[in-house]
PDB file of C-alpha atoms in Angstrom:
ATOM      1  CA  MET A   1     127.166 -69.317-182.557  1.00 91.00           C
ATOM      2  CA  LEU A   2     123.730 -69.490-184.105  1.00 94.00           C
ATOM      3  CA  TYR A   3     123.149 -67.584-187.315  1.00 95.00           C
ATOM      4  CA  SER A   4     120.008 -66.876-189.294  1.00 96.00           C
ATOM      5  CA  ILE A   5     120.147 -67.004-193.060  1.00 97.00           C
ATOM      6  CA  LEU A   6     117.206 -64.928-194.269  1.00 96.00           C
ATOM      7  CA  CYS A   7     116.122 -65.807-197.809  1.00 96.00           C
ATOM      8  CA  TYR A   8     114.915 -62.928-199.971  1.00 94.00           C
ATOM      9  CA  HIS A   9     113.667 -63.293-203.532  1.00 94.00           C
ATOM     10  CA  SER A  10     111.083 -61.782-205.825  1.00 92.00           C
ATOM     11  CA  GLU A  11     107.814 -63.341-204.723  1.00 90.00           C
ATOM     12  CA  LYS A  12     106.473 -62.724-208.218  1.00 91.00           C
ATOM     13  CA  THR A  13     109.319 -64.745-209.753  1.00 94.00           C
ATOM     14  CA  VAL A  14     109.109 -67.618-207.268  1.00 94.00           C
ATOM     15  CA  GLY A  15     105.304 -67.663-207.491  1.00 92.00           C
ATOM     16  CA  ALA A  16     105.554 -68.094-211.261  1.00 95.00           C
ATOM     17  CA  TRP A  17     107.588 -71.294-210.986  1.00 95.00           C
ATOM     18  CA  THR A  18     105.815 -74.421-212.143  1.00 96.00           C
ATOM     19  CA  PRO A  19     105.312 -77.152-209.543  1.00 95.00           C
ATOM     20  CA  ALA A  20     108.179 -79.060-211.213  1.00 96.00           C
ATOM     21  CA  GLU A  21     110.514 -76.037-211.035  1.00 96.00           C
ATOM     22  CA  ASP A  22     109.628 -75.480-207.389  1.00 94.00           C
ATOM     23  CA  ALA A  23     110.162 -79.163-206.550  1.00 94.00           C
ATOM     24  CA  ALA A  24     113.530 -79.183-208.352  1.00 96.00           C
ATOM     25  CA  THR A  25     114.706 -76.141-206.385  1.00 95.00           C
ATOM     26  CA  MET A  26     113.483 -77.613-203.105  1.00 95.00           C
ATOM     27  CA  GLU A  27     115.355 -80.859-203.853  1.00 96.00           C
ATOM     28  CA  LYS A  28     118.586 -78.941-204.521  1.00 96.00           C
ATOM     29  CA  LEU A  29     118.118 -77.155-201.205  1.00 96.00           C
ATOM     30  CA  ALA A  30     117.366 -80.480-199.484  1.00 95.00           C
ATOM     31  CA  VAL A  31     120.802 -81.766-200.543  1.00 96.00           C
ATOM     32  CA  VAL A  32     122.423 -78.902-198.617  1.00 97.00           C
ATOM     33  CA  GLN A  33     120.007 -79.384-195.696  1.00 96.00           C
ATOM     34  CA  ARG A  34     120.791 -83.122-195.403  1.00 96.00           C
ATOM     35  CA  LYS A  35     124.516 -82.323-195.279  1.00 97.00           C
ATOM     36  CA  LEU A  36     123.937 -79.766-192.509  1.00 97.00           C
ATOM     37  CA  VAL A  37     121.813 -82.266-190.547  1.00 96.00           C
ATOM     38  CA  GLN A  38     124.612 -84.858-190.751  1.00 97.00           C
ATOM     39  CA  GLN A  39     127.046 -82.210-189.442  1.00 97.00           C
ATOM     40  CA  GLY A  40     124.671 -81.288-186.588  1.00 96.00           C
ATOM     41  CA  LYS A  41     124.496 -77.682-187.794  1.00 96.00           C
ATOM     42  CA  LEU A  42     120.898 -77.296-189.014  1.00 97.00           C
ATOM     43  CA  GLY A  43     118.231 -75.727-186.849  1.00 94.00           C
ATOM     44  CA  PRO A  44     114.750 -74.712-188.003  1.00 93.00           C
ATOM     45  CA  VAL A  45     114.126 -74.116-191.715  1.00 96.00           C
ATOM     46  CA  VAL A  46     111.019 -72.079-192.488  1.00 94.00           C
ATOM     47  CA  ARG A  47     109.271 -71.292-195.779  1.00 93.00           C
ATOM     48  CA  LEU A  48     106.907 -68.392-195.349  1.00 93.00           C
ATOM     49  CA  MET A  49     103.540 -68.297-197.060  1.00 91.00           C
ATOM     50  CA  PRO A  50     102.969 -65.533-199.662  1.00 89.00           C
ATOM     51  CA  THR A  51     102.852 -61.917-198.508  1.00 87.00           C
ATOM     52  CA  THR A  52      99.196 -61.846-199.560  1.00 87.00           C
ATOM     53  CA  THR A  53      98.520 -63.958-196.451  1.00 89.00           C
ATOM     54  CA  ALA A  54     100.406 -61.584-194.135  1.00 89.00           C
ATOM     55  CA  THR A  55      99.038 -59.081-191.666  1.00 89.00           C
ATOM     56  CA  THR A  56     100.917 -56.307-189.888  1.00 86.00           C
ATOM     57  CA  LEU A  57     100.282 -54.973-186.414  1.00 86.00           C
ATOM     58  CA  ARG A  58     100.845 -51.201-186.613  1.00 84.00           C
ATOM     59  CA  LYS A  59     101.737 -49.870-183.177  1.00 87.00           C
ATOM     60  CA  GLU A  60     101.904 -46.140-183.840  1.00 87.00           C
ATOM     61  CA  GLN A  61      98.588 -45.741-182.043  1.00 85.00           C
ATOM     62  CA  SER A  62      96.842 -47.195-179.031  1.00 88.00           C
ATOM     63  CA  PRO A  63      95.367 -49.686-179.313  1.00 91.00           C
ATOM     64  CA  PRO A  64      97.532 -51.102-182.111  1.00 90.00           C
ATOM     65  CA  VAL A  65      95.770 -51.862-185.396  1.00 89.00           C
ATOM     66  CA  VAL A  66      96.117 -55.029-187.456  1.00 91.00           C
ATOM     67  CA  VAL A  67      96.109 -54.406-191.213  1.00 87.00           C
ATOM     68  CA  ASP A  68      96.402 -56.698-194.232  1.00 87.00           C
ATOM     69  CA  GLY A  69      99.769 -57.151-195.876  1.00 81.00           C
ATOM     70  CA  PRO A  70     103.415 -56.731-194.970  1.00 73.00           C
ATOM     71  CA  PHE A  71     103.646 -53.175-196.378  1.00 66.00           C
ATOM     72  CA  ALA A  72     107.343 -53.409-197.187  1.00 62.00           C
ATOM     73  CA  GLU A  73     108.377 -51.306-200.165  1.00 64.00           C
ATOM     74  CA  THR A  74     110.926 -53.717-201.602  1.00 70.00           C
ATOM     75  CA  LYS A  75     111.681 -55.581-204.807  1.00 78.00           C
ATOM     76  CA  GLU A  76     112.366 -58.756-202.861  1.00 84.00           C
ATOM     77  CA  GLN A  77     110.370 -60.336-200.071  1.00 89.00           C
ATOM     78  CA  LEU A  78     111.425 -62.445-197.104  1.00 91.00           C
ATOM     79  CA  LEU A  79     110.373 -65.914-198.226  1.00 92.00           C
ATOM     80  CA  GLY A  80     111.917 -68.026-195.483  1.00 94.00           C
ATOM     81  CA  PHE A  81     114.916 -68.582-193.246  1.00 95.00           C
ATOM     82  CA  TYR A  82     117.371 -71.075-191.843  1.00 96.00           C
ATOM     83  CA  VAL A  83     118.955 -71.256-188.409  1.00 96.00           C
ATOM     84  CA  VAL A  84     122.422 -72.811-188.450  1.00 97.00           C
ATOM     85  CA  ASP A  85     125.025 -73.445-185.760  1.00 96.00           C
ATOM     86  CA  CYS A  86     128.470 -72.399-187.015  1.00 96.00           C
ATOM     87  CA  ALA A  87     131.875 -71.874-185.467  1.00 95.00           C
ATOM     88  CA  SER A  88     132.629 -68.760-187.529  1.00 94.00           C
ATOM     89  CA  ARG A  89     131.329 -66.199-189.997  1.00 94.00           C
ATOM     90  CA  GLU A  90     133.406 -67.882-192.683  1.00 95.00           C
ATOM     91  CA  GLU A  91     131.556 -71.141-192.069  1.00 97.00           C
ATOM     92  CA  VAL A  92     128.096 -69.563-192.259  1.00 97.00           C
ATOM     93  CA  HIS A  93     129.144 -67.691-195.424  1.00 97.00           C
ATOM     94  CA  GLU A  94     130.157 -71.010-197.010  1.00 96.00           C
ATOM     95  CA  ILE A  95     126.761 -72.505-196.125  1.00 97.00           C
ATOM     96  CA  ALA A  96     125.027 -69.444-197.610  1.00 97.00           C
ATOM     97  CA  ARG A  97     127.064 -69.886-200.816  1.00 96.00           C
ATOM     98  CA  GLU A  98     125.865 -73.507-201.072  1.00 96.00           C
ATOM     99  CA  LEU A  99     122.245 -72.443-200.554  1.00 96.00           C
ATOM    100  CA  ALA A 100     122.662 -69.679-203.153  1.00 94.00           C
ATOM    101  CA  ALA A 101     124.014 -72.173-205.681  1.00 95.00           C
ATOM    102  CA  ALA A 102     120.960 -74.386-205.100  1.00 95.00           C
ATOM    103  CA  ASN A 103     118.513 -71.473-205.450  1.00 93.00           C
ATOM    104  CA  PRO A 104     119.958 -68.639-207.561  1.00 89.00           C
ATOM    105  CA  GLY A 105     118.540 -65.115-207.585  1.00 90.00           C
ATOM    106  CA  GLY A 106     117.514 -62.917-204.714  1.00 91.00           C
ATOM    107  CA  ALA A 107     119.697 -62.396-201.664  1.00 93.00           C
ATOM    108  CA  LEU A 108     120.636 -64.132-198.437  1.00 94.00           C
ATOM    109  CA  GLU A 109     121.003 -61.944-195.339  1.00 95.00           C
ATOM    110  CA  ILE A 110     123.134 -63.492-192.604  1.00 96.00           C
ATOM    111  CA  ARG A 111     122.797 -62.412-188.962  1.00 94.00           C
ATOM    112  CA  PRO A 112     123.948 -63.795-185.638  1.00 94.00           C
ATOM    113  CA  VAL A 113     121.033 -64.946-183.479  1.00 91.00           C
ATOM    114  CA  ALA A 114     120.618 -64.293-179.754  1.00 85.00           C
ATOM    115  CA  VAL A 115     118.347 -66.947-178.266  1.00 78.00           C
ATOM    116  CA  ILE A 116     116.430 -65.340-175.402  1.00 80.00           C
ATOM    117  CA  ASN A 117     113.757 -67.978-174.720  1.00 73.00           C
ATOM    118  CA  PRO A 118     115.354 -71.278-175.734  1.00 70.00           C
ATOM    119  CA  HIS A 119     112.701 -73.568-174.262  1.00 73.00           C
ATOM    120  CA  GLY A 120     109.569 -71.585-175.161  1.00 76.00           C
ATOM    121  CA  ASP A 121     108.611 -71.501-171.507  1.00 78.00           C
ATOM    122  CA  GLY A 122     108.515 -67.717-171.088  1.00 73.00           C
ATOM    123  CA  LYS A 123     111.742 -67.691-169.085  1.00 73.00           C
ATOM    124  CA  VAL A 124     113.925 -65.142-170.825  1.00 68.00           C
ATOM    125  CA  THR A 125     117.663 -65.768-170.960  1.00 68.00           C
ATOM    126  CA  ARG A 126     119.606 -62.673-171.950  1.00 62.00           C
ATOM    127  CA  PRO A 127     122.486 -63.185-174.386  1.00 60.00           C
ATOM    128  CA  ALA A 128     125.951 -62.500-173.010  1.00 56.00           C
TER     129      ALA A 128
END
């Protein structure tokens, strides 16, 4: 089963890290990532750019309107995510604990993933 591990943190806090602090955190995360690669469990890992670079397509009207910003009223922002292949929820929770130890603060949201277009070819495969 594929799972996403969505990484939330205060963008203000993470943005205030020095380059050395950021590099140290990324190296701690890389240790966990290398282990997952060796186990054949790691899929894409994505670090999102700051929310100041985001736009949102609002579809309440026709035609939809694109506006600046994510417009989420939250203390924490989605800063990135992992996709991991795990045999159980317990296994993905253990991986999330390792990631949390490498990058404390914030929250990790874990969700099963249904792959509907695995080859990016526009052919939709519905999950069972």
